[in-house]
Amino acid sequence: MKWKNQIVNLHAYQPGKSIDEVKKMYNLKEIFKLASNENPYGFSEKVKKVLEEDATSTFSYYPDGYATNLREEAAKFLGVKPTQLIFSNGTDELLQIISKALLEPGKNTVMACPTFSQYKHNAIMEGAEVREIPLVDGNHDLDNMLKALDHQTAIVWLCSPNNPTGTYITNDKLMNFLQQVPKDILIVLDEAYYEYVDADDYYDALSLIDKYPNLIVTRTFSKIYGLASFRVGYGIASEEIISALEPVRQPFNTNVLAQKVASEALKDQEFVSQCAALNKKELERFYDFCQKHNLHYYQSQGNFILIDFQCDGDDVFTFLLSKGYIVRSGKQLGFPTSIRVTIGTSEQNSGVIDAMKAFLEKQAIKN
């Protein structure tokens, strides 16, 4: 086969282990999945009602390729024009659409490192040069990212809050950065965890779109809205950017149920606020655990925390797995001695914290 050279050594995305897989591996009856930053509280009752009442008679037809109802609801909620929105099969697809539209051999793209892995993955697939700028204390090094830009740069990626560190870009730093990026370079501001942010100096991304016509903001229904399995992501940008990206999008990329539940989820902001408040409260328990055991961590503005155990992250991951807790090893995320833990319910967090304490006790005995 005449495969593209750039995919020969490219590895497929490795999702976290499934609950059923872990049950079989360790002969456990109950498993808690805290690896993929999903919402442990599920989804809104409004969504549940739609799923219970929806008739199946229309499922033989293709969905609305323009996602008209969802588009109108989202535009109203966000305060933008419907033509400033693009919808996708999860944000993953949107990131791929952007890369397909702009990247090719001879061009380059700039991103932090470590950050969300699909930025780099997509760039390699398109044959573009990847310029990774190391994080500084878990944060984007915006000054050196600016220095890495040149006339062949097509995209610069910003993840705020950043995955996997949970750190964010402050308003002042973002303003300074945006003002210096050439207007022919697309700035992708990935806000997958936007709804969890409570920092006072966080920026208002939507207010920047008109001022910076080379900016696109990406968000998702997979995190706080609890709709990960429905796969709905979206982008907000100028009409010019959206118009250029639309031909790259598959015609029926969001299904009929996904459009309906996402539209309903937007209407229940009380649920969103409750989930954010519970997440903040539970995060404090992990901070307390880390401080008591002298473990390095980053203050997180997401629904996860990266904890450094100063040992092989796979060892911590495997131990917790044996106790029924699926987390993410930092070895896959650029932090080989750490694990990333999704913030779960109070009960789930109590259990995984106890399991982490047991691991530390085991390590102390071993040493």
mmCIF file of C-alpha atoms in Angstrom:
data_model
loop_
_atom_site.group_PDB
_atom_site.id
_atom_site.type_symbol
_atom_site.label_atom_id
_atom_site.label_comp_id
_atom_site.label_asym_id
_atom_site.label_seq_id
_atom_site.Cartn_x
_atom_site.Cartn_y
_atom_site.Cartn_z
ATOM 1 C CA MET A 1 0.000 0.000 0.000
ATOM 2 C CA LYS A 2 1.166 3.539 -0.723
ATOM 3 C CA TRP A 3 0.650 4.986 2.734
ATOM 4 C CA LYS A 4 1.510 8.627 3.428
ATOM 5 C CA ASN A 5 5.034 8.744 4.875
ATOM 6 C CA GLN A 6 3.925 10.802 7.869
ATOM 7 C CA ILE A 7 1.531 8.132 9.196
ATOM 8 C CA VAL A 8 3.939 5.175 9.057
ATOM 9 C CA ASN A 9 5.196 5.711 12.610
ATOM 10 C CA LEU A 10 2.105 7.492 13.902
ATOM 11 C CA HIS A 11 0.247 5.821 16.769
ATOM 12 C CA ALA A 12 -3.518 5.828 17.207
ATOM 13 C CA TYR A 13 -4.972 7.784 20.115
ATOM 14 C CA GLN A 14 -4.999 5.601 23.234
ATOM 15 C CA PRO A 15 -8.227 6.107 25.204
ATOM 16 C CA GLY A 16 -8.447 5.146 28.865
ATOM 17 C CA LYS A 17 -9.282 1.547 29.728
ATOM 18 C CA SER A 18 -12.960 0.671 29.703
ATOM 19 C CA ILE A 19 -14.856 -0.312 32.840
ATOM 20 C CA ASP A 20 -15.657 -3.781 31.487
ATOM 21 C CA GLU A 21 -12.010 -4.374 30.589
ATOM 22 C CA VAL A 22 -10.823 -3.571 34.114
ATOM 23 C CA LYS A 23 -13.543 -5.703 35.712
ATOM 24 C CA LYS A 24 -12.299 -8.712 33.779
ATOM 25 C CA MET A 25 -8.618 -7.966 34.430
ATOM 26 C CA TYR A 26 -8.939 -7.761 38.220
ATOM 27 C CA ASN A 27 -12.158 -9.667 38.848
ATOM 28 C CA LEU A 28 -13.754 -6.603 40.412
ATOM 29 C CA LYS A 29 -17.463 -5.913 40.698
ATOM 30 C CA GLU A 30 -17.301 -2.118 40.857
ATOM 31 C CA ILE A 31 -15.041 0.190 38.845
ATOM 32 C CA PHE A 32 -14.749 3.981 38.949
ATOM 33 C CA LYS A 33 -13.552 5.659 35.750
ATOM 34 C CA LEU A 34 -11.576 8.804 36.560
ATOM 35 C CA ALA A 35 -9.398 8.906 33.456
ATOM 36 C CA SER A 36 -11.152 10.838 30.704
ATOM 37 C CA ASN A 37 -12.404 14.020 32.415
ATOM 38 C CA GLU A 38 -16.069 13.151 31.988
ATOM 39 C CA ASN A 39 -18.788 14.619 34.197
ATOM 40 C CA PRO A 40 -19.387 12.223 37.147
ATOM 41 C CA TYR A 41 -22.825 13.763 37.678
ATOM 42 C CA GLY A 42 -24.102 12.712 34.280
ATOM 43 C CA PHE A 43 -26.274 15.117 32.323
ATOM 44 C CA SER A 44 -29.201 17.465 32.828
ATOM 45 C CA GLU A 45 -32.712 16.198 33.586
ATOM 46 C CA LYS A 46 -33.800 18.187 30.533
ATOM 47 C CA VAL A 47 -31.608 15.925 28.414
ATOM 48 C CA LYS A 48 -32.992 12.831 30.116
ATOM 49 C CA LYS A 49 -36.520 13.940 29.271
ATOM 50 C CA VAL A 50 -35.632 14.365 25.602
ATOM 51 C CA LEU A 51 -34.124 10.881 25.455
ATOM 52 C CA GLU A 52 -37.166 9.339 27.117
ATOM 53 C CA GLU A 53 -39.700 11.097 24.921
ATOM 54 C CA ASP A 54 -37.948 11.168 21.549
ATOM 55 C CA ALA A 55 -39.706 9.124 18.868
ATOM 56 C CA THR A 56 -37.699 6.820 16.643
ATOM 57 C CA SER A 57 -39.727 7.445 13.485
ATOM 58 C CA THR A 58 -37.266 9.994 12.094
ATOM 59 C CA PHE A 59 -34.117 7.920 12.543
ATOM 60 C CA SER A 60 -34.246 6.598 8.991
ATOM 61 C CA TYR A 61 -33.559 10.100 7.668
ATOM 62 C CA TYR A 62 -30.263 11.938 7.568
ATOM 63 C CA PRO A 63 -29.845 14.550 10.298
ATOM 64 C CA ASP A 64 -29.963 18.254 9.571
ATOM 65 C CA GLY A 65 -26.508 18.819 8.139
ATOM 66 C CA TYR A 66 -26.549 22.457 9.218
ATOM 67 C CA ALA A 67 -27.697 21.641 12.775
ATOM 68 C CA THR A 68 -30.188 24.484 12.427
ATOM 69 C CA ASN A 69 -32.012 24.203 15.774
ATOM 70 C CA LEU A 70 -28.857 23.668 17.778
ATOM 71 C CA ARG A 71 -27.177 26.492 15.863
ATOM 72 C CA GLU A 72 -29.974 28.905 16.693
ATOM 73 C CA GLU A 73 -30.026 27.904 20.378
ATOM 74 C CA ALA A 74 -26.248 28.180 20.673
ATOM 75 C CA ALA A 75 -26.097 31.514 18.850
ATOM 76 C CA LYS A 76 -28.752 32.939 21.159
ATOM 77 C CA PHE A 77 -27.014 31.599 24.255
ATOM 78 C CA LEU A 78 -23.545 32.815 23.205
ATOM 79 C CA GLY A 79 -24.665 36.143 21.777
ATOM 80 C CA VAL A 80 -23.189 35.559 18.312
ATOM 81 C CA LYS A 81 -24.557 35.151 14.788
ATOM 82 C CA PRO A 82 -25.533 31.633 13.682
ATOM 83 C CA THR A 83 -23.041 32.052 10.838
ATOM 84 C CA GLN A 84 -20.230 32.419 13.392
ATOM 85 C CA LEU A 85 -20.636 28.801 14.527
ATOM 86 C CA ILE A 86 -19.389 25.459 13.238
ATOM 87 C CA PHE A 87 -20.463 22.134 14.764
ATOM 88 C CA SER A 88 -18.476 18.918 14.790
ATOM 89 C CA ASN A 89 -18.385 15.301 15.890
ATOM 90 C CA GLY A 90 -16.717 16.229 19.151
ATOM 91 C CA THR A 91 -14.022 18.870 19.349
ATOM 92 C CA ASP A 92 -11.586 16.230 18.074
ATOM 93 C CA GLU A 93 -13.143 16.476 14.628
ATOM 94 C CA LEU A 94 -13.098 20.266 14.701
ATOM 95 C CA LEU A 95 -9.375 20.280 15.462
ATOM 96 C CA GLN A 96 -8.897 17.906 12.537
ATOM 97 C CA ILE A 97 -10.988 20.127 10.248
ATOM 98 C CA ILE A 98 -8.841 23.122 11.156
ATOM 99 C CA SER A 99 -5.638 21.197 10.496
ATOM 100 C CA LYS A 100 -6.883 19.885 7.158
ATOM 101 C CA ALA A 101 -7.865 23.381 6.093
ATOM 102 C CA LEU A 102 -4.549 25.055 6.905
ATOM 103 C CA LEU A 103 -1.672 22.612 7.331
ATOM 104 C CA GLU A 104 0.433 20.977 4.628
ATOM 105 C CA PRO A 105 4.094 20.222 3.890
ATOM 106 C CA GLY A 106 6.149 23.405 4.024
ATOM 107 C CA LYS A 107 3.999 24.992 6.716
ATOM 108 C CA ASN A 108 4.450 24.812 10.484
ATOM 109 C CA THR A 109 2.297 24.978 13.578
ATOM 110 C CA VAL A 110 3.196 26.127 17.101
ATOM 111 C CA MET A 111 1.899 24.651 20.351
ATOM 112 C CA ALA A 112 2.794 24.185 24.008
ATOM 113 C CA CYS A 113 4.328 20.946 25.266
ATOM 114 C CA PRO A 114 2.832 18.991 26.907
ATOM 115 C CA THR A 115 -0.686 19.884 25.829
ATOM 116 C CA PHE A 116 -3.620 18.111 24.179
ATOM 117 C CA SER A 117 -2.050 15.444 21.967
ATOM 118 C CA GLN A 118 -4.341 15.790 18.953
ATOM 119 C CA TYR A 119 -2.866 19.142 17.898
ATOM 120 C CA LYS A 120 0.420 17.444 17.121
ATOM 121 C CA HIS A 121 -1.192 14.259 15.819
ATOM 122 C CA ASN A 122 -3.242 16.136 13.229
ATOM 123 C CA ALA A 123 -0.302 18.273 12.161
ATOM 124 C CA ILE A 124 1.861 15.221 11.525
ATOM 125 C CA MET A 125 -0.917 13.656 9.452
ATOM 126 C CA GLU A 126 -0.959 16.749 7.231
ATOM 127 C CA GLY A 127 2.826 16.722 6.831
ATOM 128 C CA ALA A 128 3.386 20.046 8.602
ATOM 129 C CA GLU A 129 6.325 20.907 10.850
ATOM 130 C CA VAL A 130 5.456 20.827 14.554
ATOM 131 C CA ARG A 131 7.092 23.399 16.821
ATOM 132 C CA GLU A 132 6.583 22.522 20.482
ATOM 133 C CA ILE A 133 7.404 25.066 23.180
ATOM 134 C CA PRO A 134 7.896 23.557 26.666
ATOM 135 C CA LEU A 135 5.580 24.658 29.441
ATOM 136 C CA VAL A 136 7.035 26.796 32.220
ATOM 137 C CA ASP A 137 5.754 25.656 35.623
ATOM 138 C CA GLY A 138 2.823 24.034 33.857
ATOM 139 C CA ASN A 139 1.907 27.186 31.918
ATOM 140 C CA HIS A 140 2.129 28.194 28.252
ATOM 141 C CA ASP A 141 5.382 30.025 27.505
ATOM 142 C CA LEU A 142 3.739 32.636 25.323
ATOM 143 C CA ASP A 143 6.913 34.685 24.789
ATOM 144 C CA ASN A 144 8.784 31.770 23.267
ATOM 145 C CA MET A 145 5.712 30.693 21.335
ATOM 146 C CA LEU A 146 5.739 34.120 19.708
ATOM 147 C CA LYS A 147 9.426 33.740 18.861
ATOM 148 C CA ALA A 148 8.685 30.415 17.147
ATOM 149 C CA LEU A 149 6.265 32.022 14.680
ATOM 150 C CA ASP A 150 7.429 32.847 11.167
ATOM 151 C CA HIS A 151 6.010 33.467 7.694
ATOM 152 C CA GLN A 152 5.339 29.715 7.255
ATOM 153 C CA THR A 153 3.345 29.361 10.498
ATOM 154 C CA ALA A 154 -0.313 28.563 9.780
ATOM 155 C CA ILE A 155 -1.770 27.757 13.220
ATOM 156 C CA VAL A 156 -0.877 28.440 16.838
ATOM 157 C CA TRP A 157 -2.709 26.336 19.445
ATOM 158 C CA LEU A 158 -3.624 27.556 22.930
ATOM 159 C CA CYS A 159 -5.267 25.200 25.422
ATOM 160 C CA SER A 160 -6.755 27.111 28.341
ATOM 161 C CA PRO A 161 -7.281 25.467 30.768
ATOM 162 C CA ASN A 162 -4.447 23.314 29.542
ATOM 163 C CA ASN A 163 -4.778 19.545 29.394
ATOM 164 C CA PRO A 164 -3.095 17.863 31.300
ATOM 165 C CA THR A 165 -1.924 20.533 33.771
ATOM 166 C CA GLY A 166 -5.206 22.380 34.367
ATOM 167 C CA THR A 167 -3.421 25.733 34.231
ATOM 168 C CA TYR A 168 -4.870 28.695 32.342
ATOM 169 C CA ILE A 169 -3.765 31.790 30.447
ATOM 170 C CA THR A 170 -4.537 35.059 32.218
ATOM 171 C CA ASN A 171 -6.357 37.912 30.526
ATOM 172 C CA ASP A 172 -3.313 40.211 30.424
ATOM 173 C CA LYS A 173 -1.031 37.544 28.980
ATOM 174 C CA LEU A 174 -3.548 36.540 26.337
ATOM 175 C CA MET A 175 -4.142 40.157 25.273
ATOM 176 C CA ASN A 176 -0.419 40.735 24.895
ATOM 177 C CA PHE A 177 -0.071 37.537 22.867
ATOM 178 C CA LEU A 178 -2.998 38.194 20.523
ATOM 179 C CA GLN A 179 -1.735 41.673 19.707
ATOM 180 C CA GLN A 180 1.600 40.284 18.494
ATOM 181 C CA VAL A 181 0.477 37.317 16.394
ATOM 182 C CA PRO A 182 0.449 38.135 12.655
ATOM 183 C CA LYS A 183 -3.070 38.404 11.252
ATOM 184 C CA ASP A 184 -2.521 35.607 8.726
ATOM 185 C CA ILE A 185 -1.901 33.015 11.473
ATOM 186 C CA LEU A 186 -4.971 31.288 12.900
ATOM 187 C CA ILE A 187 -5.082 31.251 16.700
ATOM 188 C CA VAL A 188 -7.026 28.283 18.061
ATOM 189 C CA LEU A 189 -8.151 28.842 21.644
ATOM 190 C CA ASP A 190 -9.275 25.467 22.983
ATOM 191 C CA GLU A 191 -11.694 25.965 25.877
ATOM 192 C CA ALA A 192 -12.915 22.409 26.444
ATOM 193 C CA TYR A 193 -12.995 23.070 30.212
ATOM 194 C CA TYR A 194 -14.227 26.656 30.019
ATOM 195 C CA GLU A 195 -17.321 26.109 32.182
ATOM 196 C CA TYR A 196 -15.211 24.940 35.142
ATOM 197 C CA VAL A 197 -13.058 28.085 35.276
ATOM 198 C CA ASP A 198 -13.524 30.416 38.238
ATOM 199 C CA ALA A 199 -10.300 32.439 38.093
ATOM 200 C CA ASP A 200 -10.866 36.190 38.415
ATOM 201 C CA ASP A 201 -8.272 37.030 35.767
ATOM 202 C CA TYR A 202 -9.578 34.638 33.111
ATOM 203 C CA TYR A 203 -10.387 36.345 29.814
ATOM 204 C CA ASP A 204 -13.726 36.598 27.988
ATOM 205 C CA ALA A 205 -12.911 34.809 24.736
ATOM 206 C CA LEU A 206 -16.140 35.634 22.919
ATOM 207 C CA SER A 207 -15.562 39.359 23.342
ATOM 208 C CA LEU A 208 -12.268 38.970 21.461
ATOM 209 C CA ILE A 209 -13.582 37.380 18.271
ATOM 210 C CA ASP A 210 -14.600 40.653 16.622
ATOM 211 C CA LYS A 211 -11.364 42.343 17.637
ATOM 212 C CA TYR A 212 -9.144 39.486 16.431
ATOM 213 C CA PRO A 213 -10.489 38.063 13.137
ATOM 214 C CA ASN A 214 -7.779 35.365 13.177
ATOM 215 C CA LEU A 215 -9.122 33.799 16.394
ATOM 216 C CA ILE A 216 -11.347 30.716 16.733
ATOM 217 C CA VAL A 217 -12.620 29.500 20.110
ATOM 218 C CA THR A 218 -13.440 25.796 20.463
ATOM 219 C CA ARG A 219 -15.745 24.321 23.091
ATOM 220 C CA THR A 220 -17.504 21.029 23.738
ATOM 221 C CA PHE A 221 -20.578 19.344 25.179
ATOM 222 C CA SER A 222 -18.456 16.381 26.274
ATOM 223 C CA LYS A 223 -17.218 17.740 29.596
ATOM 224 C CA ILE A 224 -19.445 19.660 32.009
ATOM 225 C CA TYR A 225 -22.605 19.012 29.958
ATOM 226 C CA GLY A 226 -22.046 15.269 30.385
ATOM 227 C CA LEU A 227 -22.703 14.381 26.737
ATOM 228 C CA ALA A 228 -19.377 12.769 25.824
ATOM 229 C CA SER A 229 -20.918 9.782 24.055
ATOM 230 C CA PHE A 230 -23.025 12.026 21.793
ATOM 231 C CA ARG A 231 -19.911 13.749 20.384
ATOM 232 C CA VAL A 232 -20.772 17.406 19.891
ATOM 233 C CA GLY A 233 -18.113 20.078 19.689
ATOM 234 C CA TYR A 234 -18.298 23.565 18.248
ATOM 235 C CA GLY A 235 -16.230 26.546 17.210
ATOM 236 C CA ILE A 236 -16.955 30.278 17.419
ATOM 237 C CA ALA A 237 -15.170 32.674 15.076
ATOM 238 C CA SER A 238 -15.644 35.351 12.439
ATOM 239 C CA GLU A 239 -17.997 34.553 9.584
ATOM 240 C CA GLU A 240 -14.983 34.505 7.250
ATOM 241 C CA ILE A 241 -13.213 31.760 9.226
ATOM 242 C CA ILE A 242 -16.364 29.668 9.572
ATOM 243 C CA SER A 243 -17.126 30.041 5.860
ATOM 244 C CA ALA A 244 -13.626 28.798 5.001
ATOM 245 C CA LEU A 245 -13.851 25.791 7.342
ATOM 246 C CA GLU A 246 -17.348 24.620 6.380
ATOM 247 C CA PRO A 247 -16.351 22.923 3.083
ATOM 248 C CA VAL A 248 -13.880 20.754 5.030
ATOM 249 C CA ARG A 249 -16.584 19.537 7.410
ATOM 250 C CA GLN A 250 -18.357 16.264 6.623
ATOM 251 C CA PRO A 251 -21.973 17.001 5.545
ATOM 252 C CA PHE A 252 -23.769 15.026 8.304
ATOM 253 C CA ASN A 253 -21.165 15.025 11.059
ATOM 254 C CA THR A 254 -23.518 15.509 14.037
ATOM 255 C CA ASN A 255 -26.385 13.059 14.456
ATOM 256 C CA VAL A 256 -30.022 13.874 15.127
ATOM 257 C CA LEU A 257 -30.035 12.843 18.801
ATOM 258 C CA ALA A 258 -26.794 14.644 19.500
ATOM 259 C CA GLN A 259 -28.211 17.871 18.112
ATOM 260 C CA LYS A 260 -31.361 17.554 20.215
ATOM 261 C CA VAL A 261 -29.679 16.766 23.527
ATOM 262 C CA ALA A 262 -27.022 19.457 23.073
ATOM 263 C CA SER A 263 -29.748 22.010 22.393
ATOM 264 C CA GLU A 264 -31.577 21.002 25.576
ATOM 265 C CA ALA A 265 -28.389 20.910 27.644
ATOM 266 C CA LEU A 266 -27.745 24.575 26.862
ATOM 267 C CA LYS A 267 -31.069 25.468 28.454
ATOM 268 C CA ASP A 268 -30.104 24.074 31.852
ATOM 269 C CA GLN A 269 -27.348 26.371 33.069
ATOM 270 C CA GLU A 270 -28.365 25.679 36.657
ATOM 271 C CA PHE A 271 -27.081 22.123 36.183
ATOM 272 C CA VAL A 272 -23.831 23.486 34.740
ATOM 273 C CA SER A 273 -23.345 25.832 37.700
ATOM 274 C CA GLN A 274 -24.038 23.050 40.203
ATOM 275 C CA CYS A 275 -21.481 20.755 38.569
ATOM 276 C CA ALA A 276 -18.863 23.511 38.532
ATOM 277 C CA ALA A 277 -19.442 24.261 42.232
ATOM 278 C CA LEU A 278 -19.203 20.589 43.210
ATOM 279 C CA ASN A 279 -16.033 20.210 41.153
ATOM 280 C CA LYS A 280 -14.400 23.171 42.892
ATOM 281 C CA LYS A 281 -15.315 21.807 46.316
ATOM 282 C CA GLU A 282 -13.960 18.338 45.545
ATOM 283 C CA LEU A 283 -10.744 19.710 44.024
ATOM 284 C CA GLU A 284 -9.880 21.157 47.419
ATOM 285 C CA ARG A 285 -9.794 17.638 48.850
ATOM 286 C CA PHE A 286 -7.108 16.652 46.362
ATOM 287 C CA TYR A 287 -5.111 19.796 47.144
ATOM 288 C CA ASP A 288 -5.293 18.907 50.837
ATOM 289 C CA PHE A 289 -4.147 15.329 50.127
ATOM 290 C CA CYS A 290 -1.202 16.542 48.047
ATOM 291 C CA GLN A 291 -0.118 19.093 50.627
ATOM 292 C CA LYS A 292 -0.246 16.574 53.482
ATOM 293 C CA HIS A 293 1.903 14.122 51.528
ATOM 294 C CA ASN A 294 4.271 16.678 49.929
ATOM 295 C CA LEU A 295 3.183 15.795 46.394
ATOM 296 C CA HIS A 296 3.591 18.384 43.660
ATOM 297 C CA TYR A 297 0.438 19.389 41.801
ATOM 298 C CA TYR A 298 -0.881 22.262 39.699
ATOM 299 C CA GLN A 299 -3.842 24.378 40.740
ATOM 300 C CA SER A 300 -6.451 23.244 38.227
ATOM 301 C CA GLN A 301 -9.159 25.208 36.465
ATOM 302 C CA GLY A 302 -10.513 22.009 34.924
ATOM 303 C CA ASN A 303 -12.233 18.913 36.279
ATOM 304 C CA PHE A 304 -8.975 17.021 36.756
ATOM 305 C CA ILE A 305 -5.701 17.266 38.636
ATOM 306 C CA LEU A 306 -2.153 16.241 37.708
ATOM 307 C CA ILE A 307 -0.274 14.802 40.698
ATOM 308 C CA ASP A 308 3.454 14.019 40.735
ATOM 309 C CA PHE A 309 4.295 10.889 42.777
ATOM 310 C CA GLN A 310 8.030 11.043 41.917
ATOM 311 C CA CYS A 311 7.981 7.478 40.618
ATOM 312 C CA ASP A 312 6.932 5.690 37.448
ATOM 313 C CA GLY A 313 3.423 6.939 36.648
ATOM 314 C CA ASP A 314 2.516 3.526 35.279
ATOM 315 C CA ASP A 315 3.185 1.999 38.707
ATOM 316 C CA VAL A 316 0.694 4.360 40.350
ATOM 317 C CA PHE A 317 -1.776 3.788 37.519
ATOM 318 C CA THR A 318 -1.539 -0.016 37.814
ATOM 319 C CA PHE A 319 -1.909 0.021 41.597
ATOM 320 C CA LEU A 320 -5.012 2.206 41.445
ATOM 321 C CA LEU A 321 -6.384 0.039 38.655
ATOM 322 C CA SER A 322 -6.119 -3.002 40.894
ATOM 323 C CA LYS A 323 -8.215 -1.141 43.474
ATOM 324 C CA GLY A 324 -10.927 -0.357 40.919
ATOM 325 C CA TYR A 325 -9.926 3.200 39.964
ATOM 326 C CA ILE A 326 -9.100 4.018 36.355
ATOM 327 C CA VAL A 327 -6.920 7.137 36.145
ATOM 328 C CA ARG A 328 -4.496 8.310 33.455
ATOM 329 C CA SER A 329 -0.785 7.637 33.661
ATOM 330 C CA GLY A 330 1.309 10.729 33.120
ATOM 331 C CA LYS A 331 3.711 8.759 30.949
ATOM 332 C CA GLN A 332 1.217 9.127 28.113
ATOM 333 C CA LEU A 333 0.814 12.850 28.780
ATOM 334 C CA GLY A 334 4.382 14.090 28.995
ATOM 335 C CA PHE A 335 4.679 13.808 32.782
ATOM 336 C CA PRO A 336 6.203 10.356 33.363
ATOM 337 C CA THR A 337 6.165 10.454 37.184
ATOM 338 C CA SER A 338 2.602 11.744 37.483
ATOM 339 C CA ILE A 339 -0.996 10.644 37.116
ATOM 340 C CA ARG A 340 -3.991 12.680 35.993
ATOM 341 C CA VAL A 341 -7.163 12.115 37.990
ATOM 342 C CA THR A 342 -10.632 13.225 36.952
ATOM 343 C CA ILE A 343 -12.499 14.857 39.832
ATOM 344 C CA GLY A 344 -15.366 12.483 40.609
ATOM 345 C CA THR A 345 -18.213 12.447 43.094
ATOM 346 C CA SER A 346 -17.490 12.777 46.808
ATOM 347 C CA GLU A 347 -17.672 9.001 47.236
ATOM 348 C CA GLN A 348 -15.420 8.315 44.261
ATOM 349 C CA ASN A 349 -12.883 10.886 45.416
ATOM 350 C CA SER A 350 -12.786 9.443 48.939
ATOM 351 C CA GLY A 351 -12.053 6.035 47.478
ATOM 352 C CA VAL A 352 -9.327 7.079 45.061
ATOM 353 C CA ILE A 353 -7.633 9.267 47.685
ATOM 354 C CA ASP A 354 -7.605 6.304 50.100
ATOM 355 C CA ALA A 355 -6.138 4.163 47.310
ATOM 356 C CA MET A 356 -3.425 6.749 46.654
ATOM 357 C CA LYS A 357 -2.609 6.804 50.363
ATOM 358 C CA ALA A 358 -2.278 3.012 50.244
ATOM 359 C CA PHE A 359 0.121 3.323 47.327
ATOM 360 C CA LEU A 360 2.277 5.811 49.237
ATOM 361 C CA GLU A 361 2.363 3.486 52.259
ATOM 362 C CA LYS A 362 3.415 0.619 50.016
ATOM 363 C CA GLN A 363 6.182 2.756 48.509
ATOM 364 C CA ALA A 364 7.401 3.804 51.953
ATOM 365 C CA ILE A 365 7.679 0.164 53.034
ATOM 366 C CA LYS A 366 9.494 -0.747 49.812
ATOM 367 C CA ASN A 367 11.998 2.076 50.291
#
